[in-house]
mmCIF file of N, CA and C in Angstrom:
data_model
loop_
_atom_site.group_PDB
_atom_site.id
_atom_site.type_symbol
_atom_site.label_atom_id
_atom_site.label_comp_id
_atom_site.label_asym_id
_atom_site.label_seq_id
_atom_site.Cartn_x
_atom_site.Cartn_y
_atom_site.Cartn_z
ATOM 1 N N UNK A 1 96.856 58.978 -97.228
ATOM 2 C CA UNK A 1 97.015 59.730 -96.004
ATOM 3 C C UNK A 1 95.644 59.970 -95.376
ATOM 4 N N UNK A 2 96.165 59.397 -94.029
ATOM 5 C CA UNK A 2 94.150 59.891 -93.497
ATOM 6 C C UNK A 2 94.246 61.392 -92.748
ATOM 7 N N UNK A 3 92.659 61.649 -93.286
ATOM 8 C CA UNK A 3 92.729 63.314 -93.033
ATOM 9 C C UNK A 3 91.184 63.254 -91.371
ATOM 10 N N UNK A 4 90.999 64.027 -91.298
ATOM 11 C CA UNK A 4 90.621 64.255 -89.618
ATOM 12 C C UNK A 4 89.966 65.425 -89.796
ATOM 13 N N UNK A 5 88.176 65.282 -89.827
ATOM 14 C CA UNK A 5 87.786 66.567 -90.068
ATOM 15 C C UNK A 5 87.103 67.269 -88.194
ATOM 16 N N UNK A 6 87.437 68.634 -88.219
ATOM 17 C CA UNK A 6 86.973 68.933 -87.104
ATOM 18 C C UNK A 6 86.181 69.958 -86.994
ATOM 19 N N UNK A 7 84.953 70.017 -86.687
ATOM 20 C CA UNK A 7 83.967 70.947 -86.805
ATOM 21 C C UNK A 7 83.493 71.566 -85.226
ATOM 22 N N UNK A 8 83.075 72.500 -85.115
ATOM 23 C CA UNK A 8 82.388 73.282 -83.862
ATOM 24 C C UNK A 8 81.628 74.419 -84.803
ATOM 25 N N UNK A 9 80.302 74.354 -84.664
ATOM 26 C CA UNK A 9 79.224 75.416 -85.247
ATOM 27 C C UNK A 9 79.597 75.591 -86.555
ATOM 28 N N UNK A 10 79.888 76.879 -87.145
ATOM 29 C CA UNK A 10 80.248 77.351 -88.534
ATOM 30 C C UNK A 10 81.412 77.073 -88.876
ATOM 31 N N UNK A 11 82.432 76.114 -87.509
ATOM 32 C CA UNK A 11 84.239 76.238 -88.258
ATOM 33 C C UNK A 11 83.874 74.575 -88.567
ATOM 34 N N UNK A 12 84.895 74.443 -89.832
ATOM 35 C CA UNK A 12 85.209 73.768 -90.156
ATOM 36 C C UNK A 12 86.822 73.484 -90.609
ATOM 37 N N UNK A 13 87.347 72.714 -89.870
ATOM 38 C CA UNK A 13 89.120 72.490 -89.926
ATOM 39 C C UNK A 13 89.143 70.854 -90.429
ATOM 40 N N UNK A 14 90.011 70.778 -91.597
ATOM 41 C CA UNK A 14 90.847 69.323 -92.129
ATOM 42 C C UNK A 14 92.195 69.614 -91.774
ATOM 43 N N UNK A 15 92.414 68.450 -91.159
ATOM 44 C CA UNK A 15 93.636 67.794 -90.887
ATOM 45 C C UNK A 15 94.283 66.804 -91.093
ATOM 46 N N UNK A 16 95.664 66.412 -91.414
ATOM 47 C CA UNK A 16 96.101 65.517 -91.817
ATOM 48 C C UNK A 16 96.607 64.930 -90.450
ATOM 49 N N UNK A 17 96.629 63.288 -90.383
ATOM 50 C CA UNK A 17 97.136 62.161 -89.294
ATOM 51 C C UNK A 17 98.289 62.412 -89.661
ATOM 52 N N UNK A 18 98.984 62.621 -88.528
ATOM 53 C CA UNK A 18 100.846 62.383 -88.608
ATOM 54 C C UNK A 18 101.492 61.370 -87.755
ATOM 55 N N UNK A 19 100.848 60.532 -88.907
ATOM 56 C CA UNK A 19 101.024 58.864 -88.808
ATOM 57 C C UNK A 19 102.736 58.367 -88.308
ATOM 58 N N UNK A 20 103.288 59.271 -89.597
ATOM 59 C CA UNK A 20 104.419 59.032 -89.186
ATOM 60 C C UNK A 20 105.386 59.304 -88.384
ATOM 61 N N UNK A 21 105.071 60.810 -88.049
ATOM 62 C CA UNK A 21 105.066 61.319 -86.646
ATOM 63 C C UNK A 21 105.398 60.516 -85.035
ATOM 64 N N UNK A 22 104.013 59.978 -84.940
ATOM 65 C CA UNK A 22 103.400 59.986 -83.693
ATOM 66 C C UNK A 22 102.515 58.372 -84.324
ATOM 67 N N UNK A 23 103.202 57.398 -84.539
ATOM 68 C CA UNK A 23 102.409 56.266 -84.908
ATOM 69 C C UNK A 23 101.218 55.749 -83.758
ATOM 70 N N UNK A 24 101.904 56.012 -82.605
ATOM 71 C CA UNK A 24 100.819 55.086 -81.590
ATOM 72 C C UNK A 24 100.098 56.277 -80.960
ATOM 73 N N UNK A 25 100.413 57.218 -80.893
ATOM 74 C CA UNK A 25 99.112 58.452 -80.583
ATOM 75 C C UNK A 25 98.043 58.791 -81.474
ATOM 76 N N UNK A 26 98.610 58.435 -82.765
ATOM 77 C CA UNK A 26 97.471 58.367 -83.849
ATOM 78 C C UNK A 26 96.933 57.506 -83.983
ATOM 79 N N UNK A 27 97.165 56.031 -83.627
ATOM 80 C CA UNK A 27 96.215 54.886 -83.280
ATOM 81 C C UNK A 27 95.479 55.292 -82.163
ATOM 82 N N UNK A 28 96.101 55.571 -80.945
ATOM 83 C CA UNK A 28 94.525 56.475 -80.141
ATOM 84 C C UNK A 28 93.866 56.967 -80.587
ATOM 85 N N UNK A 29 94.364 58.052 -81.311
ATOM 86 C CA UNK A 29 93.359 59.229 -81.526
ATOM 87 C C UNK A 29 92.405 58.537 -82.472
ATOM 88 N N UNK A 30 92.389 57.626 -83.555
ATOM 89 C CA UNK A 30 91.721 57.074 -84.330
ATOM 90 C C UNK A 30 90.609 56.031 -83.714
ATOM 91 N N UNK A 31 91.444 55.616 -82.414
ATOM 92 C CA UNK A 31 90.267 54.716 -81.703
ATOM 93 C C UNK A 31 89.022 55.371 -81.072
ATOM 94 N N UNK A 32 89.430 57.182 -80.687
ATOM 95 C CA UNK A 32 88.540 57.605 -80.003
ATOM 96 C C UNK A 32 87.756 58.160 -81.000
ATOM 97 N N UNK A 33 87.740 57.967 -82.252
ATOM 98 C CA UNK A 33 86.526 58.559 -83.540
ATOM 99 C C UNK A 33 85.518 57.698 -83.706
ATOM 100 N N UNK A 34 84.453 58.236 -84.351
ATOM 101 C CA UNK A 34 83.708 59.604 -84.049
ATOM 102 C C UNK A 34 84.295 60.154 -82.686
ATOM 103 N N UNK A 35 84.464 61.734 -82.161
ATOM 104 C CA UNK A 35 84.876 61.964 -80.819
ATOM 105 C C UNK A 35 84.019 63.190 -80.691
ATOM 106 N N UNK A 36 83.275 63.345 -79.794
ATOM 107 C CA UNK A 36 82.773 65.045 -79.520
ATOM 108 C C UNK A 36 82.744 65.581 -78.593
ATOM 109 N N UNK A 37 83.176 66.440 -77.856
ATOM 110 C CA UNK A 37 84.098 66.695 -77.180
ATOM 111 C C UNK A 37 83.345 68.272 -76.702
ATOM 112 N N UNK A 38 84.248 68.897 -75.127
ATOM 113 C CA UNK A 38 84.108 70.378 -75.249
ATOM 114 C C UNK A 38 85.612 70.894 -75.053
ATOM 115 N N UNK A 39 85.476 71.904 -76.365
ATOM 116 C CA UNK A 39 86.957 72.704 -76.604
ATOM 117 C C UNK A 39 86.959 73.721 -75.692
ATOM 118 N N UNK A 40 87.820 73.719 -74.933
ATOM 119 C CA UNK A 40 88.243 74.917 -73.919
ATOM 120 C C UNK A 40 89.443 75.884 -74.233
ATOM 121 N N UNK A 41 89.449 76.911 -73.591
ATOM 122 C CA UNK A 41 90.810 77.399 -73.310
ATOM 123 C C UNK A 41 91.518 77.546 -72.310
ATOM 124 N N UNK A 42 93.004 77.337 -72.649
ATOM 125 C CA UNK A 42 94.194 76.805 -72.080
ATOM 126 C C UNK A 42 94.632 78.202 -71.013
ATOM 127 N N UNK A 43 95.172 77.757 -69.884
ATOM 128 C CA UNK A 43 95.048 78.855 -68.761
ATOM 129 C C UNK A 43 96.683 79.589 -68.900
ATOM 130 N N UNK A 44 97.361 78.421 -69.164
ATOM 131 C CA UNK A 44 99.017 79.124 -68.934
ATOM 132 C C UNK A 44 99.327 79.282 -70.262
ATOM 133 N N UNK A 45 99.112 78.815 -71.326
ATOM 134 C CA UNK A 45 100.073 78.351 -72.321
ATOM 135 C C UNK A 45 100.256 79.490 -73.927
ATOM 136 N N UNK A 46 98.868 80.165 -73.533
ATOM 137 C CA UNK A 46 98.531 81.683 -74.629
ATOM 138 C C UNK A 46 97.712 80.834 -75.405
ATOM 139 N N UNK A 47 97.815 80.813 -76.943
ATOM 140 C CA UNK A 47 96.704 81.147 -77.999
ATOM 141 C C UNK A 47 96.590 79.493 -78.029
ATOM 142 N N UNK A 48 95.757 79.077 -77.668
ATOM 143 C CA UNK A 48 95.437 77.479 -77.541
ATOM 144 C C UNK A 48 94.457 76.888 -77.258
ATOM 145 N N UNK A 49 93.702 75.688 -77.890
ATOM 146 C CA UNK A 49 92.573 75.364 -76.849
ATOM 147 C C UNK A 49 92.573 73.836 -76.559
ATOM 148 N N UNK A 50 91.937 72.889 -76.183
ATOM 149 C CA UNK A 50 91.832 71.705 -76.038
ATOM 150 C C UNK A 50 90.812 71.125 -75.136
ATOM 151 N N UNK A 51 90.944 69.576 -75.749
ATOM 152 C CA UNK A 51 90.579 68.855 -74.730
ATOM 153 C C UNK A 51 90.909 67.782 -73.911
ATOM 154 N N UNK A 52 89.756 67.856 -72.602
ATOM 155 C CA UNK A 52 90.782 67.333 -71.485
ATOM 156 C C UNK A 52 90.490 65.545 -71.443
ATOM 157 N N UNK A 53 91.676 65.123 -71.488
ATOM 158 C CA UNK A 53 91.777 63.643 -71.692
ATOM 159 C C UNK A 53 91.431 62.824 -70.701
ATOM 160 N N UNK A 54 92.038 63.304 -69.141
ATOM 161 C CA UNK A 54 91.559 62.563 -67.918
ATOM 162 C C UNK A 54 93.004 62.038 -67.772
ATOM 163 N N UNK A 55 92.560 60.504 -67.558
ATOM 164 C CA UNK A 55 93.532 59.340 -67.893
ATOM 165 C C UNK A 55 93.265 58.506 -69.040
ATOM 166 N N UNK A 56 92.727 59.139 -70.164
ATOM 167 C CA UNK A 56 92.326 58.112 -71.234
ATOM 168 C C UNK A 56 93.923 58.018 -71.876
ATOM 169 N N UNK A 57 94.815 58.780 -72.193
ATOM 170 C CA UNK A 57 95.446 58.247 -72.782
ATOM 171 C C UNK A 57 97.195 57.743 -72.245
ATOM 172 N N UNK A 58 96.797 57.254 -70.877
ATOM 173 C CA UNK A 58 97.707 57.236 -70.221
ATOM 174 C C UNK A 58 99.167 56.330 -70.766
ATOM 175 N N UNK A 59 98.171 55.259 -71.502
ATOM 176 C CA UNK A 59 99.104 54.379 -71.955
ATOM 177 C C UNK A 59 100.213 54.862 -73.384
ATOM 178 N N UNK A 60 100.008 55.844 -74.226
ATOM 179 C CA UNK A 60 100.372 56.543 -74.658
ATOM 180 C C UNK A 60 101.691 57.124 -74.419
ATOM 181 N N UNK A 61 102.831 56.279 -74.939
ATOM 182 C CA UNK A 61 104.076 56.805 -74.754
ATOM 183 C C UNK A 61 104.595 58.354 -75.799
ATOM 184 N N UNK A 62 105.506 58.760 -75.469
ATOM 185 C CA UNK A 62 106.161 60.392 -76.057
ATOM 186 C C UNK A 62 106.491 59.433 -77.374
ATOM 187 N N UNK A 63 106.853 59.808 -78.085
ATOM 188 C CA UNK A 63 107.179 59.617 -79.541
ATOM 189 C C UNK A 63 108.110 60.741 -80.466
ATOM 190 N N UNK A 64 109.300 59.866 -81.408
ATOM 191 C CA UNK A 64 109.722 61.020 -81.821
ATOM 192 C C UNK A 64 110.693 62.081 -81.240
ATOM 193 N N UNK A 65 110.069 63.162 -81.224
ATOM 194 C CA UNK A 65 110.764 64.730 -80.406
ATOM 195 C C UNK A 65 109.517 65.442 -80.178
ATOM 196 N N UNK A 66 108.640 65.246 -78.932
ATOM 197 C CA UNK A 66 107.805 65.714 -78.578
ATOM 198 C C UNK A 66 107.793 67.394 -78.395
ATOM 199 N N UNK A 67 107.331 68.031 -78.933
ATOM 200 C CA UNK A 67 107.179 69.923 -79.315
ATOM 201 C C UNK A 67 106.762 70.176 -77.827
ATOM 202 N N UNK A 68 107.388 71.764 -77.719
ATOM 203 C CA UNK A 68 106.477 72.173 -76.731
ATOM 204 C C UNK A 68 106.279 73.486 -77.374
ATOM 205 N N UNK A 69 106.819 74.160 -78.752
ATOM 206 C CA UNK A 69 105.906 75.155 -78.829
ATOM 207 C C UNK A 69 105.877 74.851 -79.902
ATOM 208 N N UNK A 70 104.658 74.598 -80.382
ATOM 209 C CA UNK A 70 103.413 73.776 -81.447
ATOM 210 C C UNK A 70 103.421 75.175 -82.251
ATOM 211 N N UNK A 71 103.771 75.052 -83.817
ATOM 212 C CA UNK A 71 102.590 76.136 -84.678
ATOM 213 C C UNK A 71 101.700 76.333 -85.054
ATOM 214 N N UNK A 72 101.072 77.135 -85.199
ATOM 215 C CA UNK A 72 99.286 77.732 -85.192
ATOM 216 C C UNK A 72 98.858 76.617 -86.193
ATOM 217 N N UNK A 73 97.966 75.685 -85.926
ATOM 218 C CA UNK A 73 97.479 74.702 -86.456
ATOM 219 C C UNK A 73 98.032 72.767 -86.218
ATOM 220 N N UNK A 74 99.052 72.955 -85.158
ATOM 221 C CA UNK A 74 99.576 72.066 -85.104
ATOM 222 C C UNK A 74 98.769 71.324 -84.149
ATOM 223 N N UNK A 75 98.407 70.358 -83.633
ATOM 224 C CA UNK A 75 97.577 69.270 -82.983
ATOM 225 C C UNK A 75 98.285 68.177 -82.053
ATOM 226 N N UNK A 76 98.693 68.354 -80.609
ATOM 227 C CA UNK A 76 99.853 67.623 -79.977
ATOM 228 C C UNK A 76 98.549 66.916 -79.010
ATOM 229 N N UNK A 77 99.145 65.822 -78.600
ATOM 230 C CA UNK A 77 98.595 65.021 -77.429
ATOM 231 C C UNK A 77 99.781 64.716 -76.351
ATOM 232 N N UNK A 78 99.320 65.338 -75.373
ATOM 233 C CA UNK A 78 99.630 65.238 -74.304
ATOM 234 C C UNK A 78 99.120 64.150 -73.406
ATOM 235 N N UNK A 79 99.598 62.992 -73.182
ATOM 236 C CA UNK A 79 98.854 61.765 -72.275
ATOM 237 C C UNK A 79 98.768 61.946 -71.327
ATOM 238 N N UNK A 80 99.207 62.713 -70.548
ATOM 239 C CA UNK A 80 99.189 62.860 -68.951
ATOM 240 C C UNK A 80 99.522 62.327 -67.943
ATOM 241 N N UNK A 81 100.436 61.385 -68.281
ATOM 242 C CA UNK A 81 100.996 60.283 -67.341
ATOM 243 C C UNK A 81 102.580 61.100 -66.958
ATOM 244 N N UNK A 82 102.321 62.268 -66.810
ATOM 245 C CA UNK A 82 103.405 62.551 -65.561
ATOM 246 C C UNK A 82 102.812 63.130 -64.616
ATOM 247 N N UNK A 83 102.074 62.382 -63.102
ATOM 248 C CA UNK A 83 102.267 63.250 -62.277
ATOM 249 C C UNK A 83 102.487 64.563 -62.014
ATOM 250 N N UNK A 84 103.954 64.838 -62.081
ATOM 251 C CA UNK A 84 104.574 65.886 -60.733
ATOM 252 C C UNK A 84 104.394 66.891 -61.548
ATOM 253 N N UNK A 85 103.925 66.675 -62.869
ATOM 254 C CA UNK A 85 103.355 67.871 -63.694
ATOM 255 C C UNK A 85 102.180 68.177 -63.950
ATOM 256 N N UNK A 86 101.215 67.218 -64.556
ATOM 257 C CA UNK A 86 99.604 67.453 -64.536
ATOM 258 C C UNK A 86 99.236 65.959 -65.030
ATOM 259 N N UNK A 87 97.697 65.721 -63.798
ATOM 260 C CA UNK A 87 97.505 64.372 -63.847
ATOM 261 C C UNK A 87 96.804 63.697 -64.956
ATOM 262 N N UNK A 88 96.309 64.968 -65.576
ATOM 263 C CA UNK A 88 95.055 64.932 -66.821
ATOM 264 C C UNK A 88 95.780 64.944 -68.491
ATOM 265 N N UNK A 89 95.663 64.114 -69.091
ATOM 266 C CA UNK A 89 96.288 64.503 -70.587
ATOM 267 C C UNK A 89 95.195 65.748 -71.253
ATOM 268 N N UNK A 90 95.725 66.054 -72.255
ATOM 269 C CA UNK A 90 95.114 67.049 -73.704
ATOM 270 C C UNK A 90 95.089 66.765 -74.968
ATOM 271 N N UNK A 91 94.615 66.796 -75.374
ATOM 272 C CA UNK A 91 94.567 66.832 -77.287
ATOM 273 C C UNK A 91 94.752 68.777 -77.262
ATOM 274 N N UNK A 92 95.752 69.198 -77.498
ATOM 275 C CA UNK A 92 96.088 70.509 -77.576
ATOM 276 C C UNK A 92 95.858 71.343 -78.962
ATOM 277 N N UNK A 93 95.100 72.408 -79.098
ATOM 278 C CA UNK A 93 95.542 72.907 -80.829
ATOM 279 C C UNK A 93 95.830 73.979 -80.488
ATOM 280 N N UNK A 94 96.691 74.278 -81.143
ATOM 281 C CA UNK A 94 97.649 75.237 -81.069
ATOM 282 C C UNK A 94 96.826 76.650 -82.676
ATOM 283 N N UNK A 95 96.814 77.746 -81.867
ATOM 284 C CA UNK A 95 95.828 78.763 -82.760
ATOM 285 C C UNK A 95 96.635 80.376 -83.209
ATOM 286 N N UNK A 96 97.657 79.894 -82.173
ATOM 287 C CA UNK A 96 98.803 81.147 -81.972
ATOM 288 C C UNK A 96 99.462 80.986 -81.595
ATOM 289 N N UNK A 97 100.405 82.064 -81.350
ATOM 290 C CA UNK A 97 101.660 81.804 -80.554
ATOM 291 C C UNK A 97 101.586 81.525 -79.028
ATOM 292 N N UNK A 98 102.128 80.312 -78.437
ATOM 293 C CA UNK A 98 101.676 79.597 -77.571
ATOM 294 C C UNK A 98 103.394 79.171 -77.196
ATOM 295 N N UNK A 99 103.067 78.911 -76.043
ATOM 296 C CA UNK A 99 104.278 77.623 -75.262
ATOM 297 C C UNK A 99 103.157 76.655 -74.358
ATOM 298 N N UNK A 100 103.713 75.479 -75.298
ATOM 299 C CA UNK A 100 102.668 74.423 -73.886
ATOM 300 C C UNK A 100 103.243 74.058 -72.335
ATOM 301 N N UNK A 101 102.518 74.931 -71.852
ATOM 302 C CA UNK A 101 102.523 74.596 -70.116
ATOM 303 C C UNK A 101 101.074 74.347 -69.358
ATOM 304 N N UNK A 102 101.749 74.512 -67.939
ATOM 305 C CA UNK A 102 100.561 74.142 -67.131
ATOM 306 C C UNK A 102 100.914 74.877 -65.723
ATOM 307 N N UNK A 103 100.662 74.865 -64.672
ATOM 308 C CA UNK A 103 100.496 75.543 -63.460
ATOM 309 C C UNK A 103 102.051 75.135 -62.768
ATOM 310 N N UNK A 104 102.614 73.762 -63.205
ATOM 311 C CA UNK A 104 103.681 73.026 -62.673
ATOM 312 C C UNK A 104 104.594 73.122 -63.199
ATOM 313 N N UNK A 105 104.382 73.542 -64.513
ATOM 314 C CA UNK A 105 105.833 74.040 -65.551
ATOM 315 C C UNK A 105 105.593 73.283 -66.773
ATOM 316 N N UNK A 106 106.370 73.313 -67.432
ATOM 317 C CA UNK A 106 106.522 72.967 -68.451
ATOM 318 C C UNK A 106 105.723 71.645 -69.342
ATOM 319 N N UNK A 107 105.038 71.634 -70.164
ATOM 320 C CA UNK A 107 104.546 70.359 -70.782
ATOM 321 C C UNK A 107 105.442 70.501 -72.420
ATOM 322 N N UNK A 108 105.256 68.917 -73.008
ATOM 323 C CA UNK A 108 105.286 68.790 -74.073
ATOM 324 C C UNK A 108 104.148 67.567 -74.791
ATOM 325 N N UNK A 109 103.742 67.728 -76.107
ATOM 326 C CA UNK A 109 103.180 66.469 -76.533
ATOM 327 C C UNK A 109 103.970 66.130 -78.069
ATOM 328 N N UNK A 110 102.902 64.773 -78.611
ATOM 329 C CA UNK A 110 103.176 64.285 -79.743
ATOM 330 C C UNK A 110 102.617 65.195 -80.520
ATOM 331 N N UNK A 111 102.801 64.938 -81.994
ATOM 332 C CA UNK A 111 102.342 66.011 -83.244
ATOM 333 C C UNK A 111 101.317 64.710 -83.402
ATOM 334 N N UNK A 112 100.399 64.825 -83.349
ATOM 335 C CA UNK A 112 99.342 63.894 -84.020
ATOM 336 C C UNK A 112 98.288 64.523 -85.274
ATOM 337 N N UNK A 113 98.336 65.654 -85.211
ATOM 338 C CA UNK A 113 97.613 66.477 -85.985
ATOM 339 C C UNK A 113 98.045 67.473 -86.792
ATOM 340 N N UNK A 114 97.912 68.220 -88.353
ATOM 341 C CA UNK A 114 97.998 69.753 -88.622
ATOM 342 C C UNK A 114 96.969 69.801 -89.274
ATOM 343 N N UNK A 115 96.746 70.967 -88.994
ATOM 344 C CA UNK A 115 95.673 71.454 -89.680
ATOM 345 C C UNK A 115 95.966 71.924 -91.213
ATOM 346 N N UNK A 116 95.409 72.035 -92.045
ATOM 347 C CA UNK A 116 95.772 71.915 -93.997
ATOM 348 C C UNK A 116 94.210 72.915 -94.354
ATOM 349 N N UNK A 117 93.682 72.792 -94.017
ATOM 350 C CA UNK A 117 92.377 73.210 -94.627
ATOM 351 C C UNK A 117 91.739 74.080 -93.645
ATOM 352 N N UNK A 118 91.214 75.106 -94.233
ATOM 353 C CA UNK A 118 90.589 76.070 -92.706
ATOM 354 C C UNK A 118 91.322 76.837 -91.712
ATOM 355 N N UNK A 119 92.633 76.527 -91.916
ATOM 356 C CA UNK A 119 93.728 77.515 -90.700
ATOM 357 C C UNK A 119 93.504 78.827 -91.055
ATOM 358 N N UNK A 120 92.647 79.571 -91.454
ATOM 359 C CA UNK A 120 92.619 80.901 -92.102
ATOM 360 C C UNK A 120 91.670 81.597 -91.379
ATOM 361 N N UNK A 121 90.741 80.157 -90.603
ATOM 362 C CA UNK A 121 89.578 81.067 -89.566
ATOM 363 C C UNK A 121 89.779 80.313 -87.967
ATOM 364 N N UNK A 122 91.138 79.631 -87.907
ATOM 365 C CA UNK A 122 91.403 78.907 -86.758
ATOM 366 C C UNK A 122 91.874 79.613 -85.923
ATOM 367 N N UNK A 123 92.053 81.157 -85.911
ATOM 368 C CA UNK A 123 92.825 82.531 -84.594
ATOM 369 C C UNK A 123 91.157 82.696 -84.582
ATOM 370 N N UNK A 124 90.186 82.980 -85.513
ATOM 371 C CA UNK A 124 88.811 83.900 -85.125
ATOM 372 C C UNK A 124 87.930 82.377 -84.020
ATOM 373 N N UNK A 125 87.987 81.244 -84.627
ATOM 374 C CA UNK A 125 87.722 80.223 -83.977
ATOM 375 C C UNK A 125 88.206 80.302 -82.166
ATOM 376 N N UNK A 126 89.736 80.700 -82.104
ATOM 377 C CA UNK A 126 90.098 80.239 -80.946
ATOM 378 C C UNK A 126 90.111 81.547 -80.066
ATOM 379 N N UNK A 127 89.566 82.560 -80.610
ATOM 380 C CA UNK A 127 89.171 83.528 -79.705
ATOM 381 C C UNK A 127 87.826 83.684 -79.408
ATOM 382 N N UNK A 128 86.971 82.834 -80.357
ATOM 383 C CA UNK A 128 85.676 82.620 -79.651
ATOM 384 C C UNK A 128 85.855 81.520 -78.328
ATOM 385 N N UNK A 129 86.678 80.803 -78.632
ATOM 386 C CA UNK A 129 86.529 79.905 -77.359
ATOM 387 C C UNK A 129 86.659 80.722 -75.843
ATOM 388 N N UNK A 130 88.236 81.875 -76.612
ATOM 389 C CA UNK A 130 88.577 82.214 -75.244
ATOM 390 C C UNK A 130 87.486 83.357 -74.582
ATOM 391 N N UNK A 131 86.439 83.653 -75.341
ATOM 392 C CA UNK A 131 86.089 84.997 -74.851
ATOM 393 C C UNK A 131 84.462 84.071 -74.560
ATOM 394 N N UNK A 132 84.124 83.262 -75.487
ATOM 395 C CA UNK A 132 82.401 82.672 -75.125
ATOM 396 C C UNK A 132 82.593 81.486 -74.247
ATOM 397 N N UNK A 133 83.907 80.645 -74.185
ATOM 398 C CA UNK A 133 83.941 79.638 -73.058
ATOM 399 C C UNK A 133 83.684 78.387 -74.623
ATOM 400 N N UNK A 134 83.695 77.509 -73.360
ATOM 401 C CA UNK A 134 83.590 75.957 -74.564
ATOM 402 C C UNK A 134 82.833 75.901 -75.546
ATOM 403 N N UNK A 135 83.353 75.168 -76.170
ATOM 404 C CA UNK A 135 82.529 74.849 -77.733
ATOM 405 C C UNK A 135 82.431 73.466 -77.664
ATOM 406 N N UNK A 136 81.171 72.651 -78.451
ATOM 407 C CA UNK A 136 81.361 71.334 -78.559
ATOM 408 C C UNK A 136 81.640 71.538 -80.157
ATOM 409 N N UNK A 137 82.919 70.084 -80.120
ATOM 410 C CA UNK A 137 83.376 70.236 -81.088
ATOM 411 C C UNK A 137 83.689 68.702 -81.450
ATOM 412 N N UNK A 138 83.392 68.565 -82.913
ATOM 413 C CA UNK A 138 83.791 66.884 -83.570
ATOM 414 C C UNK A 138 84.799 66.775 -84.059
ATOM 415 N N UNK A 139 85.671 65.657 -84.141
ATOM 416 C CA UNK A 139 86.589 65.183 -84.765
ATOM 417 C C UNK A 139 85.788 63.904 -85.336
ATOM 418 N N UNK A 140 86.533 63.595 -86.713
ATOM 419 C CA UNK A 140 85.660 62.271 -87.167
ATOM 420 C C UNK A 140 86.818 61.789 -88.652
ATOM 421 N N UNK A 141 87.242 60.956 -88.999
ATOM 422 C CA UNK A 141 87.993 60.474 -89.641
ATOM 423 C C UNK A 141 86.826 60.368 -91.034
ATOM 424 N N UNK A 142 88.024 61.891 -92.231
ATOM 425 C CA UNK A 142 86.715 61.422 -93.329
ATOM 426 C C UNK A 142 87.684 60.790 -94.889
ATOM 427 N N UNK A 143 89.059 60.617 -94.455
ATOM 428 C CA UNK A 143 89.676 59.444 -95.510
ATOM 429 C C UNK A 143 90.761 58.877 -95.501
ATOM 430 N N UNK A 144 90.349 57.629 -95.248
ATOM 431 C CA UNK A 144 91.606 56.752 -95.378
ATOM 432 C C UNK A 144 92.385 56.181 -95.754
#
């Protein structure tokens, strides 16, 4: 099982690929490693942070039964290829109790991620984001 380590300053979070999940969102997400990134927080959705994809993962079909309310540690990608909802995808982590939305209503993504290791400082983590603003933060594939 490949695991997905993600660091910003003193946090350190392991995660497991949910390969089986979300097979072709986790081949993205694996293409974009090493990845470093700035973690933000999420405006509509409550205890959440992410980052913003653009159109990188447009090609990125739903998979599965795409979540829209993720549990504290869960890791969804949102591709962003709907329009009439939001033009930009997310790599979403979910830190609390959350519903994933956006200004247009409703979002959902794939499970590509949980967190296994470190969810114990991932609420103190995601309230630094919301109260100090972005963090740069790594993702990096450490076994396969």
């Amino acid at each position: 099982m490949k695991k997905i380590k993600i660091t910003s300053g003193a946090y350190t979070f392991i995660a497991r690929l949910e390969e089986e999940k979300s097979p072709e969102s986790c081949r993205w997400l694996l293409s974009m490693l090493p990845w470093t990134d700035s973690m933000i927080h999420v405006s509509w959705s409550g205890n959440a942070c992410f980052f913003r994809l653009q159109d990188r993962a447009w090609s990125v079909p739903y998979e599965g039964s795409p979540i829209r309310f993720p549990s504290k540690g869960e890791v969804l990608l949102y591709p962003g290829n709907q329009p009439d909802l939001q033009m930009g995808g997310e790599l979403y982590f979910a830190w609390g109790p959350n519903a994933f939305s956006c200004g247009n209503g409703n979002l959902s993504g794939n499970h590509v991620l949980t967190i296994e290791s470190g969810l114990e400082n991932l609420e103190e983590f995601g309230k630094k984001v919301h109260i100090e603003g972005r963090q740069e933060t790594k993702l990096e594939l450490i076994e396969k």
